[in-house]
Amino acid sequence: MLKDYKYRIYPDREQQVLINKSIGCCRYIYNWALARRKNVYETEKRTLSVTELSRELTYLKKEPEYEWLNEVSSEILQQAIRNMDSAYNHFFKHGYGFPKFKSKHYSGKSFKNINGTGIDFDKKRIKVLKIGKIKFALDRKFEGILKSIVISQTPTNKYYASVLVDDGKPLPEKAKIEENSTVGIDVGIKDFATLSSGTKISNPKYYENDEKRIKVLHRRVSRKQKGSNRRMMAVFMLAKRYEKIANKRKDFLHKAVKMIVSENQTVVIEDLNVEGMLQNHNLAKSIQSVSWSEFFRILNYKCEWHGKNLIRIGRFEPSSKLCTCGFKHDGLKLSDRQWQCPACGTVHDRDILAANNIKRFGLQKLNLKTPAIGGKGDVEFPALVGAKKRQNMNLRIVA
């Protein structure tokens, strides 16, 4: 099993200079390789391979005007070419955006090391080729084979090392799928998530709560002269605010996923088209703030780690429109949070009904024996256990 461990590192001044040089060289080679590939395709109608670009890089480093490329490890430069090639292939195979040239001010400043790396837990040092042994904050240890180390720099000038480790352990066997240990999850904006048990996890709205302060910081940046020290300080304060929001959101998502995965053997979710939903400009800001994609990503790999089952149902299933008696309310609007079934008279909470139907659709997808809609034995969804544990996680949960 591959796991990634992220540590805060504290390089000295000389190491910071080498790290910044490595980041800059990787950015330059990424842009150079992308420009070469585009130019060759436009003129010769063929695609340069990674091998050909690596060969050209060897000759490029021998030219006098590019001698500064030899100050960093050659491995990270070749890895920058592979990153460009990967982005290029993702565009044609998966329809992602075409690779863009990286600016000096882009946020994803990093480089990857595979060979010549190591970690010493006793001395709290991480070894990186041509940079040396860097001090890091040890918060947890691991056992396994070290695969790679990615050094990154944040906009607030913090440095991190992401260590990829193969622990040599196989993935645990999947738990048995049973109705009583299955939960359906309906995500939303007003409430972050509604579980089929009736539990609602409220949306913390970290960005909305800090939006006024962010607008003030943005105005301060726009009023400063470009290139001045005061503008650099204003940009730093703005980045620091965004980083604080991102950290709080990440902490909330991990705690919410831990609660769900630890209390259930099977989780059923909708396969939402989040990217398409962002085209709605009335809801785009709220959808980005609630971070559904990151929630689904964390839920996916944590279910794999703990041997839990994750079932996805179709995005067009009428989860919030289908009553337990079988009636489908086609005229349901997004603003209708409750609705009464004209067939049986039952008053439904939209989110709880959707979570129950998501659970039912997920079990029916696996051809498990579930009571038919409208039958005498309609599914009863038991309440989740572990209320004390949830309170310790600082999650605002409405039962």
PDB file of N, CA and C in Angstrom, residues 54-90:
ATOM      1  N   SER A  54      14.640  14.735 -23.128  1.00  0.00           N
ATOM      2  CA  SER A  54      15.733  14.545 -22.166  1.00  0.00           C
ATOM      3  C   SER A  54      17.090  14.611 -22.856  1.00  0.00           C
ATOM      4  N   ARG A  55      17.152  14.091 -24.075  1.00  0.00           N
ATOM      5  CA  ARG A  55      18.401  14.163 -24.822  1.00  0.00           C
ATOM      6  C   ARG A  55      18.729  15.618 -25.179  1.00  0.00           C
ATOM      7  N   GLU A  56      17.732  16.377 -25.586  1.00  0.00           N
ATOM      8  CA  GLU A  56      17.954  17.791 -25.896  1.00  0.00           C
ATOM      9  C   GLU A  56      18.346  18.566 -24.644  1.00  0.00           C
ATOM     10  N   LEU A  57      17.790  18.181 -23.491  1.00  0.00           N
ATOM     11  CA  LEU A  57      18.144  18.847 -22.232  1.00  0.00           C
ATOM     12  C   LEU A  57      19.628  18.667 -21.917  1.00  0.00           C
ATOM     13  N   THR A  58      20.173  17.498 -22.220  1.00  0.00           N
ATOM     14  CA  THR A  58      21.595  17.247 -21.976  1.00  0.00           C
ATOM     15  C   THR A  58      22.469  18.212 -22.772  1.00  0.00           C
ATOM     16  N   TYR A  59      22.106  18.435 -24.033  1.00  0.00           N
ATOM     17  CA  TYR A  59      22.863  19.384 -24.859  1.00  0.00           C
ATOM     18  C   TYR A  59      22.610  20.827 -24.422  1.00  0.00           C
ATOM     19  N   LEU A  60      21.394  21.098 -23.941  1.00  0.00           N
ATOM     20  CA  LEU A  60      21.066  22.459 -23.506  1.00  0.00           C
ATOM     21  C   LEU A  60      21.921  22.866 -22.310  1.00  0.00           C
ATOM     22  N   LYS A  61      22.161  21.938 -21.380  1.00  0.00           N
ATOM     23  CA  LYS A  61      22.941  22.240 -20.183  1.00  0.00           C
ATOM     24  C   LYS A  61      24.415  22.500 -20.492  1.00  0.00           C
ATOM     25  N   LYS A  62      24.877  22.063 -21.671  1.00  0.00           N
ATOM     26  CA  LYS A  62      26.274  22.274 -22.041  1.00  0.00           C
ATOM     27  C   LYS A  62      26.519  23.648 -22.664  1.00  0.00           C
ATOM     28  N   GLU A  63      25.447  24.342 -23.040  1.00  0.00           N
ATOM     29  CA  GLU A  63      25.601  25.671 -23.620  1.00  0.00           C
ATOM     30  C   GLU A  63      25.971  26.675 -22.525  1.00  0.00           C
ATOM     31  N   PRO A  64      26.853  27.630 -22.830  1.00  0.00           N
ATOM     32  CA  PRO A  64      27.336  28.577 -21.799  1.00  0.00           C
ATOM     33  C   PRO A  64      26.229  29.378 -21.130  1.00  0.00           C
ATOM     34  N   GLU A  65      25.218  29.755 -21.885  1.00  0.00           N
ATOM     35  CA  GLU A  65      24.175  30.594 -21.310  1.00  0.00           C
ATOM     36  C   GLU A  65      23.215  29.811 -20.410  1.00  0.00           C
ATOM     37  N   TYR A  66      23.314  28.485 -20.424  1.00  0.00           N
ATOM     38  CA  TYR A  66      22.437  27.663 -19.574  1.00  0.00           C
ATOM     39  C   TYR A  66      23.233  26.849 -18.558  1.00  0.00           C
ATOM     40  N   GLU A  67      24.422  27.323 -18.217  1.00  0.00           N
ATOM     41  CA  GLU A  67      25.237  26.597 -17.239  1.00  0.00           C
ATOM     42  C   GLU A  67      24.594  26.573 -15.849  1.00  0.00           C
ATOM     43  N   TRP A  68      23.736  27.538 -15.575  1.00  0.00           N
ATOM     44  CA  TRP A  68      23.095  27.603 -14.266  1.00  0.00           C
ATOM     45  C   TRP A  68      22.166  26.405 -14.019  1.00  0.00           C
ATOM     46  N   LEU A  69      21.794  25.674 -15.065  1.00  0.00           N
ATOM     47  CA  LEU A  69      20.975  24.480 -14.875  1.00  0.00           C
ATOM     48  C   LEU A  69      21.743  23.355 -14.191  1.00  0.00           C
ATOM     49  N   ASN A  70      23.092  23.422 -14.239  1.00  0.00           N
ATOM     50  CA  ASN A  70      23.909  22.386 -13.605  1.00  0.00           C
ATOM     51  C   ASN A  70      24.018  22.558 -12.093  1.00  0.00           C
ATOM     52  N   GLU A  71      23.499  23.665 -11.555  1.00  0.00           N
ATOM     53  CA  GLU A  71      23.575  23.883 -10.112  1.00  0.00           C
ATOM     54  C   GLU A  71      22.582  23.022  -9.338  1.00  0.00           C
ATOM     55  N   VAL A  72      21.605  22.446 -10.043  1.00  0.00           N
ATOM     56  CA  VAL A  72      20.597  21.615  -9.379  1.00  0.00           C
ATOM     57  C   VAL A  72      20.712  20.190  -9.898  1.00  0.00           C
ATOM     58  N   SER A  73      20.008  19.289  -9.269  1.00  0.00           N
ATOM     59  CA  SER A  73      20.042  17.884  -9.663  1.00  0.00           C
ATOM     60  C   SER A  73      19.427  17.692 -11.046  1.00  0.00           C
ATOM     61  N   SER A  74      20.069  16.893 -11.870  1.00  0.00           N
ATOM     62  CA  SER A  74      19.547  16.625 -13.208  1.00  0.00           C
ATOM     63  C   SER A  74      18.266  15.796 -13.156  1.00  0.00           C
ATOM     64  N   GLU A  75      18.097  15.039 -12.061  1.00  0.00           N
ATOM     65  CA  GLU A  75      16.908  14.191 -11.942  1.00  0.00           C
ATOM     66  C   GLU A  75      15.627  15.009 -11.861  1.00  0.00           C
ATOM     67  N   ILE A  76      15.653  16.099 -11.104  1.00  0.00           N
ATOM     68  CA  ILE A  76      14.435  16.898 -10.951  1.00  0.00           C
ATOM     69  C   ILE A  76      14.074  17.607 -12.255  1.00  0.00           C
ATOM     70  N   LEU A  77      15.074  17.917 -13.094  1.00  0.00           N
ATOM     71  CA  LEU A  77      14.792  18.523 -14.394  1.00  0.00           C
ATOM     72  C   LEU A  77      14.120  17.518 -15.321  1.00  0.00           C
ATOM     73  N   GLN A  78      14.597  16.283 -15.309  1.00  0.00           N
ATOM     74  CA  GLN A  78      13.958  15.245 -16.106  1.00  0.00           C
ATOM     75  C   GLN A  78      12.557  14.942 -15.593  1.00  0.00           C
ATOM     76  N   GLN A  79      12.370  15.053 -14.273  1.00  0.00           N
ATOM     77  CA  GLN A  79      11.039  14.845 -13.717  1.00  0.00           C
ATOM     78  C   GLN A  79      10.088  15.955 -14.148  1.00  0.00           C
ATOM     79  N   ALA A  80      10.595  17.173 -14.319  1.00  0.00           N
ATOM     80  CA  ALA A  80       9.765  18.271 -14.821  1.00  0.00           C
ATOM     81  C   ALA A  80       9.278  17.975 -16.235  1.00  0.00           C
ATOM     82  N   ILE A  81      10.125  17.355 -17.058  1.00  0.00           N
ATOM     83  CA  ILE A  81       9.718  16.966 -18.411  1.00  0.00           C
ATOM     84  C   ILE A  81       8.627  15.905 -18.343  1.00  0.00           C
ATOM     85  N   ARG A  82       8.776  14.948 -17.431  1.00  0.00           N
ATOM     86  CA  ARG A  82       7.748  13.912 -17.285  1.00  0.00           C
ATOM     87  C   ARG A  82       6.430  14.512 -16.806  1.00  0.00           C
ATOM     88  N   ASN A  83       6.495  15.505 -15.937  1.00  0.00           N
ATOM     89  CA  ASN A  83       5.267  16.162 -15.480  1.00  0.00           C
ATOM     90  C   ASN A  83       4.557  16.858 -16.630  1.00  0.00           C
ATOM     91  N   MET A  84       5.338  17.514 -17.502  1.00  0.00           N
ATOM     92  CA  MET A  84       4.739  18.150 -18.678  1.00  0.00           C
ATOM     93  C   MET A  84       4.107  17.102 -19.589  1.00  0.00           C
ATOM     94  N   ASP A  85       4.801  15.989 -19.794  1.00  0.00           N
ATOM     95  CA  ASP A  85       4.273  14.923 -20.647  1.00  0.00           C
ATOM     96  C   ASP A  85       3.000  14.332 -20.056  1.00  0.00           C
ATOM     97  N   SER A  86       2.957  14.187 -18.744  1.00  0.00           N
ATOM     98  CA  SER A  86       1.758  13.669 -18.095  1.00  0.00           C
ATOM     99  C   SER A  86       0.575  14.617 -18.267  1.00  0.00           C
ATOM    100  N   ALA A  87       0.818  15.923 -18.109  1.00  0.00           N
ATOM    101  CA  ALA A  87      -0.253  16.902 -18.310  1.00  0.00           C
ATOM    102  C   ALA A  87      -0.714  16.917 -19.760  1.00  0.00           C
ATOM    103  N   TYR A  88       0.222  16.735 -20.668  1.00  0.00           N
ATOM    104  CA  TYR A  88      -0.093  16.694 -22.098  1.00  0.00           C
ATOM    105  C   TYR A  88      -0.981  15.491 -22.416  1.00  0.00           C
ATOM    106  N   ASN A  89      -0.657  14.333 -21.855  1.00  0.00           N
ATOM    107  CA  ASN A  89      -1.437  13.118 -22.103  1.00  0.00           C
ATOM    108  C   ASN A  89      -2.812  13.198 -21.460  1.00  0.00           C
ATOM    109  N   HIS A  90      -2.895  13.835 -20.281  1.00  0.00           N
ATOM    110  CA  HIS A  90      -4.195  13.975 -19.631  1.00  0.00           C
ATOM    111  C   HIS A  90      -5.144  14.821 -20.482  1.00  0.00           C
TER     112      HIS A  90
END
